[in-house]
Amino acid sequence: MSSVYAQPPSVRLELLKTRFIAPVHLYQRRSKCEMNRGGFALKGIVASGVSLMGSPLTAESVQGVQRLPYKPEGYNYWMWRGHKIHYVVQGEGSPVVLIHGFGASAFHWRYNIPELAKRHKVYALDLLGFGWSDKALIEYDAMVWRDQVVDFLKEIVEDPAVLVGNSLGGFTALVTATALPDRVTGVALLNSAGQFGNAGSETKSEETPLQKFILKPMKEVFQRVVLGFLFWQAKQPARIESVLKSVYKNTSNVDDYLVESITQPAADPNAGEVYYRLMMRFMTNQSKYTLDSVLSKLSCPLLLLWGDLDPWVGPAKANLIKEFYPNTSLVNLQAGHCPHDEVPELVNSALLDWLSTLKPEAALR
């Protein structure tokens, strides 16, 4: 998600084509980090990357930054509402919870978890429908992920924590912080999803029998065919590699590790249906939740770690957030949509510096 939310209805569909329809690859092949106007089926909000070449999975560090070991079986699992949820936990100290973007997983924080864990107890979870978590066949909505993170804080983390989110994970962090203010001591956003606007401004007219029984079913069939084709097309390696290079301004971290972290979850038999449901939700419900409505309820310090070279969520959005919510610190980075994976050493340093300024909260246990 990204700046598509801030666009007027007249251009929203075109942006959705390039921004949400590409995550197809996120389930069927390799790729990860939001999409661009240019690739109808290739650019999607995938918070990670892939390549036919790159560093081996066994490499433990890049440019001196330690990397989380890749485990095909995942790390830890938690049952939530009958669904298996994957998460990683490392370190000791005040808790920090990392929330990935659309199409990504806990492994997208590969260069952040080990460094942050030197001073904090770090958690990274896979949102329902993504990564190693179950591909549940439910009606997805921003509040589903909010409820998941709220319960994760209560049942697994237990103590007050700082939430850090990229893209979709950023908006999830915000709505979680407003829903559970006594458990969230700060929020950090990396090129967050979400739009400014008037929530609930769109009204729906009553459906006619023709619309309900003929046109609507035909539309759904058409959408399934189109999205199915896009799902297949976006998994092609050459196209995916091209998309990733347009998403990652620093393409050196587009490697086999990321390829595997996307392709393995793609094998789930429900992945295609989950993709379809997510796309339909994004295309039909773009203005229900807005940044201004969420920020107006926020009560904790906010940090923006913004990749200014992001083709879809540029620095203007970060400036708007800071203007709207004064208790905000802004760090501009020369990176694209996923700065935590492109310039992890800068993100880790800025995040740790900011975390050191937060007042410690007493544990609630």
XYZ file of C-alpha atoms in Angstrom:
365
model
C 0.000 0.000 0.000
C 1.098 3.369 -0.457
C 0.314 6.621 -2.097
C -2.414 4.950 -4.118
C -4.680 5.779 -1.189
C -3.991 9.463 -1.526
C -5.049 9.598 -5.174
C -8.455 10.769 -6.409
C -10.921 8.068 -7.519
C -10.293 8.878 -11.184
C -6.717 7.601 -11.032
C -7.000 5.099 -8.206
C -7.793 2.105 -10.407
C -4.782 2.677 -12.639
C -2.515 2.909 -9.615
C -4.090 -0.208 -8.174
C -3.234 -2.044 -11.345
C 0.398 -1.253 -10.896
C 0.508 -1.408 -7.164
C -1.615 -4.272 -5.996
C -1.961 -6.587 -8.888
C 1.681 -7.452 -8.990
C 1.819 -9.100 -5.605
C 0.800 -12.024 -7.652
C 4.466 -12.763 -7.686
C 4.479 -12.534 -4.015
C 2.727 -15.872 -3.858
C 3.809 -17.553 -7.048
C 7.427 -16.721 -7.469
C 9.915 -14.214 -6.220
C 9.435 -10.603 -5.304
C 8.518 -8.153 -2.627
C 8.017 -4.418 -2.163
C 5.329 -2.141 -3.587
C 4.668 -1.614 -7.181
C 5.012 0.985 -9.823
C 2.803 2.525 -12.456
C 4.644 0.722 -15.189
C 4.045 -2.970 -14.556
C 0.362 -3.839 -14.532
C 1.067 -7.294 -13.204
C 4.568 -6.985 -11.966
C 4.817 -4.284 -9.416
C 3.242 -5.057 -6.188
C 3.603 -4.266 -2.632
C 6.112 -6.805 -1.807
C 8.379 -5.823 0.888
C 11.383 -7.711 -0.241
C 13.164 -8.876 -3.312
C 14.487 -11.577 -5.483
C 17.014 -12.357 -8.111
C 18.405 -15.230 -10.046
C 21.782 -14.222 -8.762
C 22.976 -12.940 -5.441
C 24.452 -13.892 -2.125
C 23.970 -17.490 -0.974
C 21.498 -18.372 1.745
C 24.373 -19.331 3.998
C 25.893 -15.842 4.067
C 25.585 -14.398 7.550
C 26.220 -10.709 6.961
C 26.288 -7.978 4.355
C 28.470 -4.890 4.690
C 29.116 -5.775 8.311
C 25.423 -6.122 9.243
C 24.550 -9.496 10.720
C 21.749 -11.395 9.010
C 19.001 -13.600 10.423
C 19.614 -17.236 9.398
C 17.051 -18.486 6.912
C 15.031 -21.457 8.159
C 12.731 -23.172 5.654
C 10.675 -24.535 8.534
C 10.323 -21.136 10.166
C 11.066 -20.220 13.762
C 8.186 -20.098 16.268
C 4.436 -20.593 15.938
C 1.442 -19.278 17.848
C -2.191 -20.302 17.425
C -4.492 -17.347 16.916
C -8.215 -17.854 16.336
C -7.503 -21.319 14.992
C -4.771 -20.136 12.622
C -1.048 -20.835 12.850
C 0.988 -17.619 13.079
C 4.738 -17.559 12.497
C 7.078 -15.281 14.424
C 10.737 -14.763 15.281
C 12.018 -13.634 18.679
C 15.581 -12.708 19.672
C 17.372 -10.728 22.361
C 16.543 -9.307 25.779
C 15.338 -5.910 26.935
C 12.382 -3.687 26.180
C 10.250 -5.236 23.406
C 10.246 -4.122 19.772
C 7.741 -5.689 17.349
C 8.479 -5.632 13.601
C 5.566 -5.817 11.133
C 6.284 -6.530 7.458
C 4.646 -5.055 4.383
C 2.300 -6.529 1.784
C 3.616 -9.810 0.438
C 6.556 -9.950 2.823
C 7.299 -11.926 5.978
C 9.364 -11.796 9.147
C 12.399 -12.692 7.037
C 12.253 -9.272 5.412
C 13.669 -7.928 8.687
C 16.706 -10.194 8.229
C 19.260 -7.389 8.694
C 17.376 -5.659 11.500
C 16.487 -8.412 13.961
C 20.065 -9.410 14.942
C 21.240 -5.804 15.386
C 18.201 -4.588 17.318
C 18.335 -7.734 19.475
C 21.667 -6.591 20.904
C 19.725 -4.063 23.022
C 16.069 -5.135 22.841
C 13.855 -8.184 22.807
C 12.823 -8.226 19.159
C 9.761 -9.899 17.706
C 8.877 -10.159 14.016
C 5.611 -11.833 13.047
C 3.995 -12.872 9.798
C 0.586 -11.322 9.300
C -2.250 -13.737 8.573
C -2.231 -14.624 4.875
C 1.478 -13.906 4.421
C 4.812 -15.626 4.909
C 4.798 -18.742 7.074
C 1.469 -17.877 8.713
C -1.674 -19.660 7.563
C -3.272 -18.574 4.289
C -6.697 -18.338 5.854
C -9.695 -18.106 3.521
C -11.360 -15.177 5.254
C -12.474 -11.694 4.261
C -9.327 -9.660 4.859
C -9.447 -6.173 6.287
C -7.050 -3.827 8.054
C -8.800 -4.619 11.321
C -8.048 -8.343 10.994
C -4.314 -7.613 11.182
C -4.881 -5.033 13.909
C -6.650 -7.641 16.028
C -3.876 -10.143 15.334
C -1.147 -7.775 16.526
C -3.218 -6.663 19.536
C -3.551 -10.272 20.684
C 0.114 -10.937 19.900
C 1.070 -8.096 22.237
C -1.191 -9.458 24.970
C -0.403 -13.159 24.697
C 3.196 -13.347 23.449
C 4.965 -10.034 24.098
C 3.091 -9.235 27.332
C 5.071 -6.061 28.149
C 4.632 -2.575 26.616
C 6.383 -2.485 23.240
C 7.404 -0.287 20.323
C 5.851 -1.192 16.974
C 7.845 -0.850 13.750
C 6.117 -1.319 10.400
C 6.863 -1.083 6.691
C 4.153 -0.314 4.115
C 1.044 -2.303 5.112
C 2.793 -3.133 8.372
C 3.131 0.572 9.114
C -0.592 1.184 8.918
C -1.171 -1.966 10.965
C 1.173 -0.598 13.633
C -0.736 2.682 13.763
C -4.194 1.162 14.161
C -2.828 -1.265 16.762
C -1.329 1.596 18.765
C -4.666 3.411 18.844
C -6.504 0.238 19.836
C -4.093 -0.652 22.659
C -2.440 2.579 23.832
C -1.365 1.218 27.214
C 0.720 -1.487 25.518
C 2.385 0.587 22.780
C 5.100 3.038 23.841
C 6.085 4.209 20.367
C 5.543 3.622 16.660
C 8.108 3.731 13.836
C 6.954 3.839 10.215
C 8.988 2.983 7.126
C 7.181 4.250 4.015
C 3.817 3.442 5.520
C 0.599 2.643 3.727
C -2.496 4.731 4.308
C -4.132 7.828 2.872
C -5.315 11.167 4.137
C -8.970 11.895 3.513
C -12.481 11.656 4.854
C -13.169 8.175 6.172
C -16.511 6.755 5.156
C -17.175 9.532 2.654
C -18.155 7.109 -0.068
C -21.758 5.987 -0.011
C -23.275 2.932 -1.635
C -26.526 2.936 -3.539
C -28.912 0.007 -3.312
C -28.260 -2.735 -5.853
C -30.846 -3.447 -8.528
C -31.791 -7.078 -9.319
C -29.873 -6.775 -12.609
C -26.740 -5.637 -10.777
C -27.061 -8.208 -8.011
C -27.882 -11.352 -9.982
C -26.308 -10.785 -13.404
C -23.769 -7.971 -13.587
C -22.090 -8.610 -10.225
C -21.495 -12.364 -10.824
C -20.191 -11.629 -14.336
C -17.855 -8.985 -12.921
C -16.486 -11.421 -10.362
C -15.808 -14.056 -13.015
C -14.007 -11.473 -15.130
C -11.963 -10.287 -12.172
C -10.945 -13.834 -11.282
C -9.808 -14.492 -14.841
C -7.823 -11.250 -15.015
C -6.231 -11.656 -11.601
C -5.496 -15.293 -12.324
C -3.641 -14.304 -15.471
C -1.761 -11.577 -13.634
C -0.904 -14.040 -10.906
C 0.617 -16.354 -13.504
C 2.355 -13.586 -15.458
C 3.950 -11.922 -12.465
C 5.724 -15.105 -11.428
C 7.933 -15.128 -14.495
C 11.574 -14.742 -13.297
C 12.669 -12.152 -15.878
C 9.722 -9.890 -15.159
C 10.136 -10.251 -11.410
C 13.806 -9.413 -11.508
C 12.985 -6.258 -13.467
C 10.321 -5.227 -10.948
C 12.593 -5.724 -7.983
C 15.319 -3.645 -9.508
C 12.845 -0.809 -9.945
C 11.740 -1.142 -6.318
C 15.116 -1.488 -4.651
C 17.258 1.519 -5.445
C 20.155 -0.418 -3.939
C 19.805 -3.736 -5.730
C 22.769 -5.411 -4.038
C 20.434 -6.920 -1.432
C 18.126 -8.426 -4.031
C 19.373 -11.965 -3.589
C 18.533 -15.648 -3.322
C 17.593 -15.349 0.338
C 14.714 -13.067 -0.554
C 13.757 -15.224 -3.496
C 13.339 -18.234 -1.252
C 11.480 -16.256 1.421
C 8.818 -15.457 -1.191
C 8.645 -18.649 -3.210
C 8.257 -21.007 -0.266
C 5.005 -19.449 1.031
C 3.804 -19.394 -2.588
C 3.506 -23.172 -2.536
C 0.527 -23.019 -0.188
C -2.599 -24.238 -2.030
C -4.620 -21.305 -0.687
C -2.141 -18.645 -1.832
C -3.970 -17.839 -5.064
C -7.335 -17.427 -3.362
C -5.835 -15.275 -0.626
C -4.258 -13.092 -3.300
C -7.604 -12.696 -5.059
C -9.387 -11.718 -1.852
C -6.700 -9.225 -0.918
C -6.776 -7.603 -4.337
C -10.539 -7.306 -4.324
C -10.465 -5.747 -0.869
C -7.876 -3.181 -1.888
C -9.703 -2.276 -5.087
C -13.096 -1.804 -3.468
C -12.260 -0.384 -0.040
C -9.625 2.296 -0.446
C -10.974 5.042 1.812
C -12.561 3.306 4.783
C -9.593 3.933 7.077
C -7.542 7.117 6.792
C -4.270 8.324 8.249
C -5.778 11.485 9.695
C -8.500 9.552 11.539
C -5.908 7.151 12.979
C -3.276 9.773 13.807
C -5.891 11.878 15.608
C -6.206 9.000 18.117
C -2.495 8.288 18.486
C -0.897 9.194 21.826
C 2.707 7.906 21.656
C 5.905 9.192 19.998
C 6.170 8.566 16.266
C 9.305 8.010 14.162
C 9.354 8.192 10.363
C 12.236 6.384 8.656
C 11.491 7.393 5.086
C 13.041 6.198 1.849
C 12.893 9.395 -0.191
C 13.598 7.548 -3.451
C 10.451 5.440 -3.185
C 8.660 5.807 -6.560
C 5.246 5.379 -4.938
C 5.395 6.815 -1.412
C 7.681 9.793 -1.578
C 8.865 12.222 1.123
C 5.809 14.458 0.681
C 3.716 11.911 2.568
C 6.175 11.829 5.447
C 6.037 15.621 5.653
C 2.227 15.525 5.774
C 2.300 13.002 8.610
C 4.777 15.105 10.573
C 2.699 18.228 10.032
C -0.471 16.494 11.150
C 1.107 14.753 14.177
C 3.656 17.067 15.869
C 5.093 14.387 18.180
C 6.997 13.011 15.191
C 10.685 12.574 14.407
C 11.640 12.306 10.741
C 14.749 10.671 9.276
C 15.105 10.929 5.491
C 17.010 8.121 3.787
C 18.367 7.692 0.280
C 16.468 4.472 -0.345
C 13.335 3.139 -1.979
C 10.218 1.629 -0.495
C 11.999 -0.828 1.798
C 14.790 1.125 3.509
C 15.195 -1.450 6.269
C 16.455 -3.970 3.715
C 18.227 -1.554 1.370
C 20.168 0.473 3.930
C 19.788 -1.607 7.107
C 22.837 -0.118 8.794
C 21.295 3.377 8.600
C 17.860 2.214 9.666
C 19.226 0.211 12.595
C 21.310 3.142 13.825
C 18.485 5.683 13.557
C 15.969 3.336 15.145
C 18.234 2.463 18.077
C 19.003 6.140 18.686
C 15.296 6.967 18.772
C 14.463 3.979 20.980
C 17.025 5.211 23.516
C 15.052 8.460 23.893
C 11.791 6.760 24.829
C 10.848 6.596 28.475
C 10.800 3.018 29.720
C 7.390 1.765 30.786
C 6.768 -0.554 33.684
C 5.919 -4.112 32.672
C 2.219 -4.918 32.887
C 2.649 -8.511 33.897
